[in-house]
Amino acid sequence: ALSMRAPETYADPRTARVLSRYLQEEAQRQALEAERLGAKGWRVDTVLALSAYYGGQMEEAYKRAEAAVKALPAGDGSWASMAVVTVFADSRWKAIKAAVREQKEWAREWLTDLHAAYNVLLNHPLGTDGQVAWHYDFLDWLGADRRSDELLRKGLARFRTSAALHQRLRER
């Protein structure tokens, strides 16, 4: 979380980038050491998923995010849970997109996982209207009109003043 806040904390962009990268690497080192000493569970996998994700190590990030999401306690409202669910959803979206682009069959549970992740984010205390808008656009892309309408209603009930969601409602 500190790594993500560095650009807001430091006016100099170079300092912010260097500090952000340092904090990510340090978090990863500490989590790997904790794991080596026997720590396990969603928190360790979350730190490793996020540090890998923001460090550009996508394969490791997605693997760790999947493990973290499976073990995530129901109702956790932390920044870490919101962030790792977002990374997990990103992994499913990229897998679906790659399969469609290559005209290959893809596991149907990927769609279920993606939809479930975005439903968690809709109800997460730190979820955003941008996440709802993305989920809506994805459902619309799939042609899931009934589901996208239902999601838009739920999103507007939570984010009543969201310009992005109101724009989609007008376009609908």
Coordinates of N, CA and C in Angstrom, one line a residue:
A1 N 0.8 -1.2 0.0 CA 0.0 0.0 0.0 C 0.9 1.3 0.0
L2 N 2.0 1.2 0.8 CA 2.9 2.4 0.8 C 3.5 2.6 -0.6
S3 N 3.8 1.5 -1.2 CA 4.4 1.6 -2.6 C 3.4 2.3 -3.5
M4 N 2.2 2.0 -3.4 CA 1.2 2.5 -4.3 C 0.9 4.0 -4.0
R5 N 1.2 4.4 -2.8 CA 0.9 5.8 -2.4 C 2.1 6.7 -2.7
A6 N 3.3 6.2 -3.0 CA 4.5 7.0 -3.2 C 4.3 8.1 -4.2
P7 N 3.6 7.9 -5.4 CA 3.4 9.0 -6.3 C 2.6 10.2 -5.7
E8 N 1.7 9.9 -4.8 CA 0.9 10.9 -4.1 C 1.7 11.6 -3.0
T9 N 2.7 10.9 -2.5 CA 3.5 11.4 -1.3 C 4.6 12.3 -1.7
Y10 N 5.2 12.0 -2.9 CA 6.4 12.7 -3.3 C 6.1 13.5 -4.6
A11 N 6.5 14.8 -4.6 CA 6.2 15.6 -5.7 C 7.1 15.3 -6.9
D12 N 8.3 14.9 -6.6 CA 9.3 14.5 -7.6 C 8.9 13.1 -8.2
P13 N 8.5 13.0 -9.5 CA 8.1 11.7 -10.0 C 9.2 10.7 -10.0
R14 N 10.5 11.1 -10.2 CA 11.6 10.1 -10.1 C 11.8 9.6 -8.7
T15 N 11.7 10.4 -7.7 CA 11.8 9.9 -6.3 C 10.6 9.0 -6.0
A16 N 9.5 9.3 -6.5 CA 8.3 8.5 -6.2 C 8.5 7.1 -6.9
R17 N 8.9 7.1 -8.1 CA 9.1 5.8 -8.8 C 10.2 4.9 -8.1
V18 N 11.3 5.6 -7.7 CA 12.4 4.8 -7.1 C 11.9 4.3 -5.8
L19 N 11.2 5.1 -5.0 CA 10.8 4.6 -3.7 C 9.7 3.6 -3.8
S20 N 8.8 3.8 -4.8 CA 7.7 2.8 -5.0 C 8.4 1.4 -5.4
R21 N 9.3 1.4 -6.3 CA 10.0 0.2 -6.7 C 10.7 -0.5 -5.5
Y22 N 11.4 0.4 -4.7 CA 12.1 -0.2 -3.5 C 11.1 -0.8 -2.5
L23 N 10.0 -0.1 -2.2 CA 9.0 -0.7 -1.3 C 8.4 -2.0 -1.8
Q24 N 8.1 -2.0 -3.1 CA 7.6 -3.3 -3.7 C 8.6 -4.4 -3.5
E25 N 9.9 -4.2 -3.8 CA 10.9 -5.2 -3.7 C 11.1 -5.6 -2.3
E26 N 11.0 -4.6 -1.3 CA 11.2 -5.0 0.1 C 10.0 -5.8 0.6
A27 N 8.8 -5.5 0.2 CA 7.6 -6.2 0.6 C 7.8 -7.7 0.1
Q28 N 8.2 -7.8 -1.2 CA 8.4 -9.1 -1.7 C 9.5 -9.9 -1.0
R29 N 10.6 -9.3 -0.7 CA 11.7 -9.9 0.1 C 11.2 -10.4 1.5
Q30 N 10.5 -9.5 2.2 CA 10.0 -9.9 3.5 C 8.9 -11.0 3.4
A31 N 8.1 -11.0 2.4 CA 7.0 -12.0 2.3 C 7.7 -13.4 2.0
L32 N 8.7 -13.3 1.1 CA 9.4 -14.6 0.8 C 10.1 -15.2 2.0
E33 N 10.7 -14.3 2.8 CA 11.4 -14.7 4.0 C 10.4 -15.3 5.0
A34 N 9.2 -14.6 5.1 CA 8.2 -15.1 6.0 C 7.7 -16.5 5.5
E35 N 7.5 -16.6 4.2 CA 7.1 -17.9 3.7 C 8.2 -19.0 3.9
R36 N 9.4 -18.6 3.8 CA 10.5 -19.6 4.0 C 10.5 -20.0 5.5
L37 N 10.1 -19.1 6.4 CA 10.1 -19.5 7.8 C 8.8 -20.2 8.2
G38 N 7.9 -20.4 7.3 CA 6.7 -21.2 7.5 C 5.4 -20.5 7.5
A39 N 5.4 -19.2 7.2 CA 4.1 -18.4 7.1 C 3.4 -18.9 5.8
K40 N 2.1 -18.9 5.9 CA 1.3 -19.2 4.7 C 0.0 -18.6 4.9
G41 N -0.8 -18.7 3.8 CA -2.1 -18.1 3.8 C -2.3 -16.9 2.9
W42 N -3.5 -16.4 2.9 CA -3.9 -15.4 1.9 C -3.1 -14.1 2.0
R43 N -2.6 -13.7 3.2 CA -1.9 -12.5 3.3 C -0.5 -12.6 2.7
V44 N 0.2 -13.7 2.9 CA 1.5 -13.9 2.2 C 1.3 -14.0 0.7
D45 N 0.4 -14.7 0.3 CA 0.1 -14.8 -1.2 C -0.3 -13.5 -1.8
T46 N -1.0 -12.7 -1.0 CA -1.4 -11.3 -1.5 C -0.3 -10.4 -1.7
V47 N 0.6 -10.4 -0.7 CA 1.8 -9.5 -0.8 C 2.7 -10.0 -1.9
L48 N 2.8 -11.3 -2.1 CA 3.6 -11.8 -3.2 C 3.0 -11.5 -4.6
A49 N 1.6 -11.7 -4.6 CA 0.9 -11.4 -5.9 C 1.0 -9.9 -6.2
L50 N 0.8 -9.0 -5.3 CA 0.9 -7.6 -5.6 C 2.3 -7.1 -5.9
S51 N 3.3 -7.6 -5.2 CA 4.6 -7.2 -5.5 C 5.1 -7.7 -6.9
A52 N 4.7 -8.9 -7.2 CA 5.0 -9.5 -8.5 C 4.2 -8.7 -9.6
Y53 N 3.0 -8.4 -9.4 CA 2.1 -7.7 -10.4 C 2.7 -6.3 -10.7
Y54 N 3.0 -5.6 -9.7 CA 3.6 -4.2 -9.9 C 5.0 -4.2 -10.3
G55 N 5.7 -5.4 -10.1 CA 7.0 -5.5 -10.6 C 7.1 -6.1 -12.0
G56 N 6.0 -6.4 -12.6 CA 5.9 -6.9 -14.0 C 6.1 -8.4 -14.1
Q57 N 6.0 -9.1 -13.0 CA 6.1 -10.6 -13.1 C 4.7 -11.2 -13.1
M58 N 4.0 -11.1 -14.2 CA 2.6 -11.4 -14.3 C 2.3 -12.9 -14.0
E59 N 3.0 -13.8 -14.5 CA 2.7 -15.2 -14.3 C 2.7 -15.5 -12.8
E60 N 3.7 -15.1 -12.1 CA 3.8 -15.3 -10.6 C 2.7 -14.5 -9.9
A61 N 2.4 -13.3 -10.4 CA 1.3 -12.5 -9.8 C 0.0 -13.2 -9.9
Y62 N -0.3 -13.7 -11.1 CA -1.6 -14.4 -11.3 C -1.7 -15.7 -10.5
K63 N -0.6 -16.4 -10.4 CA -0.6 -17.7 -9.7 C -0.9 -17.4 -8.2
R64 N -0.2 -16.4 -7.6 CA -0.3 -16.0 -6.2 C -1.7 -15.4 -5.9
A65 N -2.2 -14.6 -6.9 CA -3.5 -14.0 -6.7 C -4.6 -15.1 -6.6
E66 N -4.5 -16.1 -7.4 CA -5.5 -17.2 -7.4 C -5.5 -17.9 -6.1
A67 N -4.3 -18.2 -5.6 CA -4.1 -18.8 -4.2 C -4.7 -17.9 -3.1
A68 N -4.4 -16.7 -3.2 CA -4.9 -15.7 -2.2 C -6.4 -15.6 -2.2
V69 N -7.0 -15.5 -3.4 CA -8.4 -15.3 -3.5 C -9.2 -16.6 -3.0
K70 N -8.6 -17.7 -3.2 CA -9.2 -19.0 -2.7 C -9.3 -19.0 -1.2
A71 N -8.3 -18.4 -0.5 CA -8.2 -18.5 0.9 C -8.7 -17.2 1.6
L72 N -9.2 -16.2 0.8 CA -9.6 -14.9 1.3 C -10.8 -15.1 2.3
P73 N -10.7 -14.6 3.5 CA -11.8 -14.7 4.4 C -13.0 -13.9 3.9
A74 N -14.2 -14.4 4.0 CA -15.4 -13.8 3.6 C -15.6 -12.4 4.3
G75 N -15.9 -11.4 3.5 CA -16.2 -10.1 4.1 C -15.0 -9.3 4.5
D76 N -13.8 -9.7 4.1 CA -12.6 -8.9 4.4 C -12.7 -7.6 3.7
G77 N -12.6 -6.5 4.4 CA -12.7 -5.2 3.7 C -11.4 -4.4 3.6
S78 N -10.3 -5.1 3.6 CA -9.0 -4.4 3.6 C -8.6 -4.0 2.2
W79 N -7.6 -3.1 2.1 CA -7.1 -2.7 0.8 C -6.5 -3.9 0.1
A80 N -5.8 -4.7 0.9 CA -5.1 -5.9 0.3 C -6.1 -6.8 -0.4
S81 N -7.2 -7.1 0.3 CA -8.2 -8.0 -0.4 C -8.8 -7.4 -1.6
M82 N -9.0 -6.1 -1.6 CA -9.5 -5.4 -2.8 C -8.5 -5.5 -4.0
A83 N -7.2 -5.2 -3.6 CA -6.2 -5.2 -4.6 C -6.0 -6.6 -5.2
V84 N -5.9 -7.6 -4.4 CA -5.7 -9.0 -4.9 C -6.8 -9.5 -5.7
V85 N -8.1 -9.2 -5.3 CA -9.2 -9.6 -6.1 C -9.2 -8.9 -7.5
T86 N -8.7 -7.7 -7.5 CA -8.6 -7.0 -8.8 C -7.5 -7.6 -9.7
V87 N -6.4 -8.0 -9.1 CA -5.3 -8.7 -9.9 C -5.9 -10.1 -10.4
F88 N -6.6 -10.8 -9.5 CA -7.2 -12.1 -9.9 C -8.1 -11.9 -11.1
A89 N -9.0 -10.9 -11.0 CA -9.9 -10.6 -12.1 C -9.2 -10.2 -13.4
D90 N -8.1 -9.5 -13.3 CA -7.3 -9.1 -14.4 C -6.7 -10.4 -15.1
S91 N -6.3 -11.3 -14.3 CA -5.7 -12.6 -14.8 C -6.8 -13.3 -15.6
R92 N -8.0 -13.4 -15.1 CA -9.1 -14.1 -15.8 C -9.4 -13.4 -17.1
W93 N -9.5 -12.1 -17.1 CA -9.8 -11.3 -18.3 C -8.8 -11.5 -19.3
K94 N -7.5 -11.4 -19.0 CA -6.5 -11.6 -20.0 C -6.5 -13.0 -20.6
A95 N -6.8 -14.0 -19.8 CA -6.8 -15.3 -20.3 C -8.0 -15.5 -21.3
I96 N -9.1 -14.9 -20.9 CA -10.3 -15.0 -21.8 C -10.0 -14.2 -23.1
K97 N -9.5 -13.1 -23.0 CA -9.1 -12.2 -24.2 C -8.2 -12.9 -25.1
A98 N -7.1 -13.6 -24.5 CA -6.1 -14.3 -25.3 C -6.8 -15.5 -26.0
A99 N -7.6 -16.2 -25.4 CA -8.3 -17.3 -26.0 C -9.2 -16.9 -27.1
V100 N -10.0 -15.8 -26.9 CA -10.8 -15.3 -28.0 C -10.0 -14.8 -29.2
R101 N -9.0 -14.1 -28.9 CA -8.1 -13.6 -30.0 C -7.5 -14.8 -30.8
E102 N -7.1 -15.8 -30.1 CA -6.5 -17.0 -30.8 C -7.6 -18.0 -31.3
Q103 N -8.9 -17.7 -31.0 CA -10.0 -18.5 -31.4 C -9.9 -19.9 -30.8
K104 N -9.5 -20.0 -29.6 CA -9.4 -21.2 -28.8 C -10.5 -21.4 -27.8
E105 N -10.8 -22.6 -27.4 CA -11.7 -22.8 -26.4 C -11.1 -22.3 -25.1
W106 N -11.9 -21.8 -24.2 CA -11.4 -21.4 -22.9 C -12.3 -22.0 -21.8
A107 N -11.7 -22.1 -20.6 CA -12.5 -22.7 -19.5 C -13.6 -21.8 -19.1
R108 N -14.8 -22.3 -19.0 CA -16.0 -21.5 -18.7 C -15.9 -21.0 -17.2
E109 N -15.2 -21.7 -16.4 CA -15.1 -21.2 -15.0 C -14.3 -19.9 -14.9
W110 N -13.5 -19.6 -16.0 CA -12.9 -18.3 -16.0 C -13.9 -17.1 -16.0
L111 N -15.0 -17.3 -16.7 CA -16.0 -16.3 -16.8 C -16.7 -16.2 -15.4
T112 N -17.0 -17.4 -14.8 CA -17.6 -17.4 -13.5 C -16.7 -16.7 -12.5
D113 N -15.4 -17.0 -12.5 CA -14.4 -16.4 -11.6 C -14.4 -14.9 -11.8
L114 N -14.4 -14.5 -13.1 CA -14.3 -13.0 -13.3 C -15.6 -12.3 -12.8
H115 N -16.7 -12.9 -13.1 CA -18.0 -12.3 -12.6 C -18.1 -12.3 -11.1
A116 N -17.6 -13.4 -10.5 CA -17.6 -13.4 -9.0 C -16.7 -12.4 -8.4
A117 N -15.5 -12.3 -9.0 CA -14.5 -11.3 -8.5 C -15.1 -9.9 -8.6
Y118 N -15.7 -9.5 -9.7 CA -16.3 -8.2 -9.8 C -17.5 -8.0 -8.9
N119 N -18.2 -9.1 -8.6 CA -19.3 -8.9 -7.6 C -18.8 -8.7 -6.2
V120 N -17.6 -9.3 -5.9 CA -17.0 -9.0 -4.6 C -16.6 -7.6 -4.6
L121 N -16.0 -7.1 -5.7 CA -15.6 -5.7 -5.7 C -16.7 -4.7 -5.7
L122 N -17.9 -5.1 -6.2 CA -19.1 -4.2 -6.1 C -19.5 -4.0 -4.7
N123 N -19.3 -5.0 -3.9 CA -19.7 -4.9 -2.5 C -18.6 -4.6 -1.5
H124 N -17.4 -4.5 -2.0 CA -16.2 -4.3 -1.2 C -16.2 -2.8 -0.7
P125 N -15.9 -2.5 0.5 CA -15.9 -1.1 1.0 C -15.0 -0.2 0.2
L126 N -13.9 -0.8 -0.4 CA -13.0 0.0 -1.2 C -13.2 -0.2 -2.7
G127 N -14.2 -0.9 -3.1 CA -14.6 -1.0 -4.5 C -14.9 0.3 -5.1
T128 N -14.8 0.5 -6.4 CA -15.0 1.7 -7.1 C -16.0 1.6 -8.2
D129 N -16.5 2.8 -8.6 CA -17.5 2.8 -9.7 C -16.8 2.5 -11.0
G130 N -15.5 2.7 -11.1 CA -14.7 2.3 -12.3 C -14.7 0.8 -12.4
Q131 N -14.6 0.1 -11.3 CA -14.6 -1.4 -11.4 C -16.0 -1.9 -11.9
V132 N -17.1 -1.2 -11.4 CA -18.4 -1.6 -11.8 C -18.6 -1.3 -13.3
A133 N -18.1 -0.1 -13.8 CA -18.2 0.3 -15.2 C -17.5 -0.7 -16.0
W134 N -16.3 -1.2 -15.6 CA -15.5 -2.2 -16.4 C -16.3 -3.5 -16.5
H135 N -16.9 -3.9 -15.4 CA -17.6 -5.2 -15.3 C -18.9 -5.0 -16.2
Y136 N -19.5 -3.9 -16.2 CA -20.7 -3.6 -17.1 C -20.2 -3.7 -18.5
D137 N -19.1 -3.1 -18.9 CA -18.7 -3.1 -20.3 C -18.3 -4.5 -20.7
F138 N -17.8 -5.3 -19.8 CA -17.4 -6.7 -20.1 C -18.7 -7.5 -20.4
L139 N -19.7 -7.4 -19.5 CA -21.0 -8.1 -19.7 C -21.6 -7.6 -21.0
D140 N -21.6 -6.3 -21.3 CA -22.1 -5.8 -22.5 C -21.4 -6.4 -23.7
W141 N -20.1 -6.5 -23.7 CA -19.3 -7.1 -24.8 C -19.7 -8.5 -25.0
L142 N -20.0 -9.2 -23.9 CA -20.5 -10.6 -24.1 C -21.9 -10.7 -24.6
G143 N -22.6 -9.6 -24.6 CA -24.0 -9.7 -25.0 C -25.0 -10.1 -23.9
A144 N -24.5 -10.1 -22.7 CA -25.3 -10.5 -21.5 C -26.2 -9.3 -21.0
D145 N -27.2 -8.9 -21.8 CA -28.0 -7.7 -21.6 C -28.7 -7.7 -20.2
R146 N -29.3 -8.8 -19.9 CA -30.0 -8.9 -18.6 C -29.1 -8.7 -17.4
R147 N -28.0 -9.4 -17.5 CA -27.0 -9.3 -16.4 C -26.3 -7.9 -16.4
S148 N -26.0 -7.3 -17.5 CA -25.4 -6.0 -17.5 C -26.4 -4.9 -17.0
D149 N -27.7 -5.1 -17.3 CA -28.7 -4.1 -16.8 C -28.8 -4.2 -15.3
E150 N -28.8 -5.5 -14.8 CA -28.9 -5.7 -13.4 C -27.7 -5.1 -12.6
L151 N -26.5 -5.3 -13.2 CA -25.3 -4.8 -12.6 C -25.3 -3.3 -12.6
L152 N -25.8 -2.7 -13.7 CA -25.8 -1.2 -13.8 C -26.8 -0.7 -12.7
R153 N -27.9 -1.3 -12.4 CA -28.8 -0.9 -11.4 C -28.1 -1.0 -10.0
K154 N -27.5 -2.1 -9.8 CA -26.8 -2.3 -8.5 C -25.6 -1.3 -8.3
G155 N -24.9 -1.0 -9.4 CA -23.8 -0.1 -9.3 C -24.3 1.3 -9.1
L156 N -25.4 1.7 -9.7 CA -26.0 3.0 -9.4 C -26.6 3.2 -8.0
A157 N -27.1 2.0 -7.5 CA -27.6 2.1 -6.1 C -26.4 2.4 -5.2
R158 N -25.3 1.8 -5.5 CA -24.1 2.1 -4.6 C -23.4 3.4 -4.9
F159 N -23.2 3.7 -6.1 CA -22.5 4.9 -6.6 C -23.4 5.8 -7.3
R160 N -24.3 6.4 -6.5 CA -25.4 7.2 -7.0 C -25.0 8.4 -7.9
T161 N -23.8 9.0 -7.6 CA -23.4 10.1 -8.4 C -22.3 9.8 -9.4
S162 N -22.1 8.6 -9.8 CA -21.1 8.2 -10.7 C -21.4 8.6 -12.1
A163 N -20.5 9.5 -12.6 CA -20.7 10.0 -14.0 C -20.5 8.8 -15.0
A164 N -19.6 8.0 -14.7 CA -19.4 6.8 -15.7 C -20.6 5.9 -15.7
L165 N -21.2 5.6 -14.6 CA -22.3 4.7 -14.6 C -23.6 5.4 -15.2
H166 N -23.7 6.7 -14.9 CA -24.9 7.4 -15.5 C -24.7 7.5 -17.0
Q167 N -23.5 7.7 -17.5 CA -23.2 7.7 -18.9 C -23.7 6.4 -19.6
R168 N -23.3 5.3 -18.9 CA -23.7 4.0 -19.5 C -25.2 3.8 -19.5
L169 N -25.9 4.3 -18.4 CA -27.3 4.3 -18.4 C -28.0 5.1 -19.5
R170 N -27.4 6.3 -19.8 CA -28.0 7.1 -20.9 C -27.8 6.4 -22.2
E171 N -26.6 5.7 -22.4 CA -26.3 5.0 -23.6 C -27.2 3.8 -23.8
R172 N -27.6 3.2 -22.7 CA -28.4 2.0 -22.7 C -29.7 2.3 -23.3

